[in-house]
mmCIF file of C-alpha atoms in Angstrom:
data_model
loop_
_atom_site.group_PDB
_atom_site.id
_atom_site.type_symbol
_atom_site.label_atom_id
_atom_site.label_comp_id
_atom_site.label_asym_id
_atom_site.label_seq_id
_atom_site.Cartn_x
_atom_site.Cartn_y
_atom_site.Cartn_z
ATOM 1 C CA MET F 1 28.246 -45.104 40.354
ATOM 2 C CA ASP F 2 29.400 -44.178 37.441
ATOM 3 C CA SER F 3 32.359 -41.883 36.225
ATOM 4 C CA SER F 4 29.367 -39.084 34.100
ATOM 5 C CA ALA F 5 27.464 -39.631 37.414
ATOM 6 C CA ILE F 6 30.281 -38.275 39.440
ATOM 7 C CA SER F 7 31.094 -35.454 37.669
ATOM 8 C CA SER F 8 27.496 -34.110 37.341
ATOM 9 C CA GLU F 9 27.534 -33.613 40.468
ATOM 10 C CA MET F 10 30.688 -31.772 40.730
ATOM 11 C CA PRO F 11 30.906 -28.192 40.627
ATOM 12 C CA PRO F 12 32.949 -26.818 38.262
ATOM 13 C CA GLY F 13 35.963 -26.277 38.999
ATOM 14 C CA LEU F 14 36.408 -28.154 41.775
ATOM 15 C CA GLU F 15 38.031 -30.445 39.137
ATOM 16 C CA TYR F 16 40.913 -30.026 40.958
ATOM 17 C CA LEU F 17 40.496 -30.349 44.802
ATOM 18 C CA ILE F 18 40.119 -34.221 43.659
ATOM 19 C CA HIS F 19 43.280 -34.875 43.694
ATOM 20 C CA ILE F 20 45.413 -32.688 46.713
ATOM 21 C CA ASP F 21 45.201 -33.469 50.691
ATOM 22 C CA HIS F 22 47.185 -30.161 51.286
ATOM 23 C CA ILE F 23 46.197 -25.965 50.497
ATOM 24 C CA LEU F 24 48.308 -23.556 51.293
ATOM 25 C CA ILE F 25 46.494 -19.866 51.407
ATOM 26 C CA HIS F 26 49.001 -16.733 51.449
ATOM 27 C CA GLN F 27 47.693 -13.154 52.151
ATOM 28 C CA GLN F 28 49.063 -10.614 49.891
ATOM 29 C CA PHE F 29 51.065 -7.718 51.048
ATOM 30 C CA GLU F 30 49.212 -4.180 50.777
ATOM 31 C CA PHE F 31 51.334 -0.985 50.080
ATOM 32 C CA VAL F 32 49.019 1.408 50.858
ATOM 33 C CA GLU F 33 47.278 -0.480 54.069
ATOM 34 C CA ALA F 34 51.112 -0.479 55.798
ATOM 35 C CA ILE F 35 51.830 2.789 54.545
ATOM 36 C CA LEU F 36 48.548 4.640 55.129
ATOM 37 C CA GLY F 37 46.822 2.527 58.122
ATOM 38 C CA PHE F 38 43.581 2.211 56.118
ATOM 39 C CA GLU F 39 41.979 -1.311 56.042
ATOM 40 C CA THR F 40 42.000 -2.761 52.542
ATOM 41 C CA ALA F 41 40.045 -5.593 50.795
ATOM 42 C CA ASN F 42 42.371 -8.573 51.408
ATOM 43 C CA LYS F 43 43.842 -11.026 48.675
ATOM 44 C CA TYR F 44 45.011 -14.277 48.491
ATOM 45 C CA LYS F 45 47.065 -16.915 46.860
ATOM 46 C CA ILE F 46 46.180 -20.423 46.648
ATOM 47 C CA GLN F 47 48.472 -22.796 45.842
ATOM 48 C CA ASN F 48 48.944 -26.781 46.206
ATOM 49 C CA GLN F 49 52.248 -28.085 48.451
ATOM 50 C CA LEU F 50 54.208 -27.518 45.592
ATOM 51 C CA GLY F 51 53.899 -23.905 45.130
ATOM 52 C CA GLN F 52 52.253 -23.965 42.134
ATOM 53 C CA LYS F 53 49.258 -21.447 42.264
ATOM 54 C CA VAL F 54 45.978 -22.766 41.488
ATOM 55 C CA TYR F 55 43.459 -20.313 42.852
ATOM 56 C CA TYR F 56 43.578 -17.154 44.048
ATOM 57 C CA ALA F 57 40.963 -14.881 46.326
ATOM 58 C CA VAL F 58 39.182 -10.974 46.488
ATOM 59 C CA GLU F 59 37.391 -9.633 49.237
ATOM 60 C CA GLU F 60 34.562 -7.405 48.308
ATOM 61 C CA SER F 61 33.970 -5.551 51.287
ATOM 62 C CA ASN F 62 33.450 -1.750 51.186
ATOM 63 C CA PHE F 63 35.077 0.660 53.154
ATOM 64 C CA PHE F 64 33.422 2.087 55.737
ATOM 65 C CA THR F 65 32.997 -1.831 56.597
ATOM 66 C CA ARG F 66 36.448 -2.582 56.714
ATOM 67 C CA ASN F 67 37.817 0.548 58.722
ATOM 68 C CA CYS F 68 34.544 0.615 60.884
ATOM 69 C CA CYS F 69 34.075 -2.900 61.691
ATOM 70 C CA GLY F 70 37.692 -4.156 61.332
ATOM 71 C CA ASP F 71 37.737 -8.024 61.713
ATOM 72 C CA SER F 72 34.198 -8.455 62.482
ATOM 73 C CA ARG F 73 33.413 -6.823 59.283
ATOM 74 C CA SER F 74 31.036 -8.494 56.742
ATOM 75 C CA PHE F 75 32.367 -9.467 53.290
ATOM 76 C CA SER F 76 31.935 -12.038 50.243
ATOM 77 C CA MET F 77 34.881 -13.439 49.589
ATOM 78 C CA ARG F 78 35.786 -14.744 45.414
ATOM 79 C CA ILE F 79 38.127 -17.167 44.620
ATOM 80 C CA LEU F 80 38.530 -17.523 41.280
ATOM 81 C CA ASP F 81 41.251 -20.060 38.779
ATOM 82 C CA ASN F 82 43.786 -19.011 37.322
ATOM 83 C CA SER F 83 41.323 -18.214 34.201
ATOM 84 C CA GLY F 84 39.757 -15.468 35.940
ATOM 85 C CA HIS F 85 36.847 -17.591 36.331
ATOM 86 C CA GLU F 86 35.048 -17.781 39.568
ATOM 87 C CA VAL F 87 34.324 -20.983 40.829
ATOM 88 C CA ILE F 88 33.276 -20.571 44.891
ATOM 89 C CA LEU F 89 32.100 -17.435 46.729
ATOM 90 C CA LEU F 90 32.183 -16.646 50.470
ATOM 91 C CA ASN F 91 30.241 -14.530 52.404
ATOM 92 C CA ARG F 92 29.999 -14.252 56.022
ATOM 93 C CA PRO F 93 27.701 -11.722 57.685
ATOM 94 C CA LEU F 94 27.903 -9.277 60.586
ATOM 95 C CA ARG F 95 27.561 -10.701 63.372
ATOM 96 C CA CYS F 96 28.710 -9.863 66.997
ATOM 97 C CA SER F 97 32.090 -11.693 67.697
ATOM 98 C CA SER F 98 31.873 -11.708 71.884
ATOM 99 C CA CYS F 99 31.871 -15.364 72.995
ATOM 100 C CA PHE F 100 29.221 -13.944 76.047
ATOM 101 C CA CYS F 101 26.493 -14.183 72.769
ATOM 102 C CA PRO F 102 25.811 -17.392 72.362
ATOM 103 C CA CYS F 103 23.119 -16.451 70.262
ATOM 104 C CA CYS F 104 24.480 -14.537 67.139
ATOM 105 C CA LEU F 105 27.682 -16.499 66.287
ATOM 106 C CA GLN F 106 30.041 -16.562 63.323
ATOM 107 C CA LYS F 107 29.121 -17.972 60.354
ATOM 108 C CA ILE F 108 30.128 -18.355 56.731
ATOM 109 C CA GLU F 109 28.755 -19.568 53.782
ATOM 110 C CA VAL F 110 29.878 -21.886 50.663
ATOM 111 C CA GLN F 111 29.022 -21.381 47.470
ATOM 112 C CA ALA F 112 30.054 -22.781 44.207
ATOM 113 C CA PRO F 113 29.325 -22.050 41.872
ATOM 114 C CA PRO F 114 28.307 -18.816 43.352
ATOM 115 C CA GLY F 115 24.273 -19.283 43.602
ATOM 116 C CA VAL F 116 24.612 -22.892 44.844
ATOM 117 C CA THR F 117 25.266 -23.342 48.609
ATOM 118 C CA ILE F 118 27.210 -26.612 49.514
ATOM 119 C CA GLY F 119 27.852 -26.020 52.871
ATOM 120 C CA TYR F 120 28.791 -23.913 55.872
ATOM 121 C CA VAL F 121 31.166 -23.264 58.936
ATOM 122 C CA VAL F 122 28.900 -21.975 61.780
ATOM 123 C CA GLN F 123 30.571 -21.087 65.293
ATOM 124 C CA THR F 124 29.525 -23.543 68.148
ATOM 125 C CA TRP F 125 29.462 -21.904 71.585
ATOM 126 C CA HIS F 126 32.387 -22.562 74.061
ATOM 127 C CA PRO F 127 33.435 -21.010 76.859
ATOM 128 C CA CYS F 128 37.209 -20.999 76.037
ATOM 129 C CA LEU F 129 38.190 -23.036 72.769
ATOM 130 C CA PRO F 130 37.003 -21.550 69.337
ATOM 131 C CA THR F 131 34.864 -24.865 67.844
ATOM 132 C CA PHE F 132 32.920 -24.701 64.610
ATOM 133 C CA THR F 133 30.970 -27.082 63.333
ATOM 134 C CA VAL F 134 30.527 -28.019 59.276
ATOM 135 C CA GLN F 135 27.833 -28.543 57.859
ATOM 136 C CA ASN F 136 26.573 -29.488 54.066
ATOM 137 C CA GLU F 137 23.959 -27.555 51.893
ATOM 138 C CA LYS F 138 21.664 -28.689 54.234
ATOM 139 C CA ASN F 139 22.688 -27.662 57.328
ATOM 140 C CA GLN F 140 23.690 -31.253 58.417
ATOM 141 C CA ALA F 141 26.768 -31.447 60.951
ATOM 142 C CA VAL F 142 29.596 -33.333 58.986
ATOM 143 C CA LEU F 143 32.895 -31.908 60.851
ATOM 144 C CA LYS F 144 33.674 -30.701 63.441
ATOM 145 C CA ILE F 145 37.087 -27.872 64.105
ATOM 146 C CA ALA F 146 38.504 -27.194 67.385
ATOM 147 C CA GLY F 147 41.923 -24.489 67.996
ATOM 148 C CA PRO F 148 43.297 -24.322 70.503
ATOM 149 C CA CYS F 149 42.762 -21.762 74.240
ATOM 150 C CA ILE F 150 45.018 -19.082 73.030
ATOM 151 C CA THR F 151 45.305 -18.444 69.572
ATOM 152 C CA CYS F 152 48.610 -16.843 69.695
ATOM 153 C CA SER F 153 52.404 -17.944 68.770
ATOM 154 C CA PHE F 154 55.691 -16.378 69.418
ATOM 155 C CA GLY F 155 57.770 -18.814 66.660
ATOM 156 C CA GLY F 156 54.941 -21.944 66.252
ATOM 157 C CA ASN F 157 52.100 -22.826 64.218
ATOM 158 C CA ILE F 158 48.606 -22.565 65.418
ATOM 159 C CA ASP F 159 46.671 -26.041 64.461
ATOM 160 C CA PHE F 160 42.872 -25.738 64.598
ATOM 161 C CA GLU F 161 42.074 -29.876 64.124
ATOM 162 C CA ILE F 162 39.520 -30.902 61.744
ATOM 163 C CA MET F 163 38.029 -34.035 63.283
ATOM 164 C CA SER F 164 35.003 -36.509 63.190
ATOM 165 C CA LEU F 165 31.531 -35.309 64.529
ATOM 166 C CA ASP F 166 32.118 -37.492 67.866
ATOM 167 C CA GLU F 167 35.843 -35.420 68.282
ATOM 168 C CA LYS F 168 37.756 -39.193 68.350
ATOM 169 C CA ILE F 169 39.288 -38.757 65.357
ATOM 170 C CA VAL F 170 41.421 -36.146 63.903
ATOM 171 C CA ILE F 171 41.448 -36.364 59.853
ATOM 172 C CA GLY F 172 42.930 -32.868 59.241
ATOM 173 C CA ARG F 173 43.930 -29.690 60.430
ATOM 174 C CA ILE F 174 43.792 -25.830 59.680
ATOM 175 C CA SER F 175 47.206 -24.283 60.385
ATOM 176 C CA LYS F 176 48.328 -20.828 60.815
ATOM 177 C CA HIS F 177 52.211 -20.521 59.606
ATOM 178 C CA TRP F 178 54.680 -18.339 61.872
ATOM 179 C CA SER F 179 55.793 -15.674 59.510
ATOM 180 C CA GLY F 180 58.802 -14.396 61.264
ATOM 181 C CA PHE F 181 58.903 -11.723 64.244
ATOM 182 C CA LEU F 182 58.883 -8.635 62.662
ATOM 183 C CA LYS F 183 56.335 -9.460 59.839
ATOM 184 C CA GLU F 184 53.962 -11.092 62.802
ATOM 185 C CA LEU F 185 54.339 -7.590 64.364
ATOM 186 C CA LEU F 186 54.086 -4.981 61.512
ATOM 187 C CA THR F 187 51.436 -6.501 59.342
ATOM 188 C CA ASP F 188 48.103 -8.667 59.538
ATOM 189 C CA VAL F 189 49.813 -10.922 55.983
ATOM 190 C CA ASP F 190 49.092 -14.100 57.144
ATOM 191 C CA SER F 191 49.788 -17.876 55.686
ATOM 192 C CA PHE F 192 47.409 -21.100 56.565
ATOM 193 C CA GLY F 193 48.235 -24.398 55.609
ATOM 194 C CA ILE F 194 45.036 -26.698 54.842
ATOM 195 C CA GLN F 195 45.085 -30.835 55.036
ATOM 196 C CA PHE F 196 42.448 -33.172 54.568
ATOM 197 C CA PRO F 197 41.754 -36.448 53.677
ATOM 198 C CA LEU F 198 42.727 -37.566 49.983
ATOM 199 C CA ASP F 199 39.286 -38.980 50.012
ATOM 200 C CA LEU F 200 37.284 -36.213 51.617
ATOM 201 C CA ASP F 201 34.577 -35.322 49.929
ATOM 202 C CA VAL F 202 35.505 -32.242 46.958
ATOM 203 C CA LYS F 203 32.384 -30.066 48.258
ATOM 204 C CA MET F 204 33.884 -30.233 51.773
ATOM 205 C CA LYS F 205 37.302 -29.306 50.849
ATOM 206 C CA ALA F 206 35.858 -25.907 49.018
ATOM 207 C CA VAL F 207 34.175 -25.697 52.342
ATOM 208 C CA MET F 208 37.727 -26.168 54.630
ATOM 209 C CA LEU F 209 39.305 -23.304 52.070
ATOM 210 C CA GLY F 210 35.518 -21.314 53.978
ATOM 211 C CA ALA F 211 36.656 -22.305 57.592
ATOM 212 C CA CYS F 212 40.081 -21.106 56.999
ATOM 213 C CA PHE F 213 38.779 -17.346 56.139
ATOM 214 C CA LEU F 214 36.927 -17.335 59.010
ATOM 215 C CA ILE F 215 39.147 -18.420 61.063
ATOM 216 C CA ASP F 216 41.657 -16.196 59.618
ATOM 217 C CA PHE F 217 39.816 -13.159 60.576
ATOM 218 C CA MET F 218 38.194 -14.453 63.545
ATOM 219 C CA PHE F 219 41.569 -14.229 65.071
ATOM 220 C CA PHE F 220 44.426 -13.192 62.880
ATOM 221 C CA GLU F 221 42.692 -10.137 61.039
ATOM 222 C CA THR F 222 43.854 -6.805 62.662
ATOM 223 C CA GLY F 223 41.110 -4.180 62.090
ATOM 224 C CA ARG F 224 41.476 -0.682 62.401
ATOM 225 C CA GLY F 225 43.662 0.585 65.698
ATOM 226 C CA GLN F 226 44.506 -2.757 66.899
ATOM 227 C CA ARG F 227 47.655 -4.295 67.259
ATOM 228 C CA PRO F 228 48.193 -7.708 65.150
ATOM 229 C CA LYS F 229 47.110 -10.794 67.088
ATOM 230 C CA LEU F 230 50.596 -12.743 67.989
#
């Protein structure tokens, strides 16, 4: 395949992902949320391993949804490059978060550019482990993601392994980084790292961003009236 064919298949704005195998995501501290207790729209910096900002993400949801539905809320997450151009759009519908409802599990859709679906991350039912299937735009399974039975930590990272479909090979991980006891206890400001093979399809690298945000909301985001999920 020649270079012109490759560029024609590349969603605009994702070129930078070709050359990296590690992404850092840092949620921004919201003063109003910390002081008044109202859930505000989340904002994130997305950086490379050197700490250079490559994208930033902004949640779109309404006040009622955030403060009544908490971490189960539906939202759109707009991911923009350093020039302010929107390159990725994530859509999460409102769904039941109970493991006893296997007919209505969590899901996030990834579009790049906005309006063009490139993949999905779909929760798969398991009695005790958080598990997900990563799908391409045709709803075909490509990868699996599995987390630990207990998604809380006192002093260490929490890893969700990215695996081949047969679950025999671990190709990467999504890690929730420990931020320190007081920060973990008093805020829901989280930091994550995503590792994947350098030669992973660039669309799947973008879908991993969707997986990270879905994991954040499902297991580490604080809803109204809840204590942070250590």
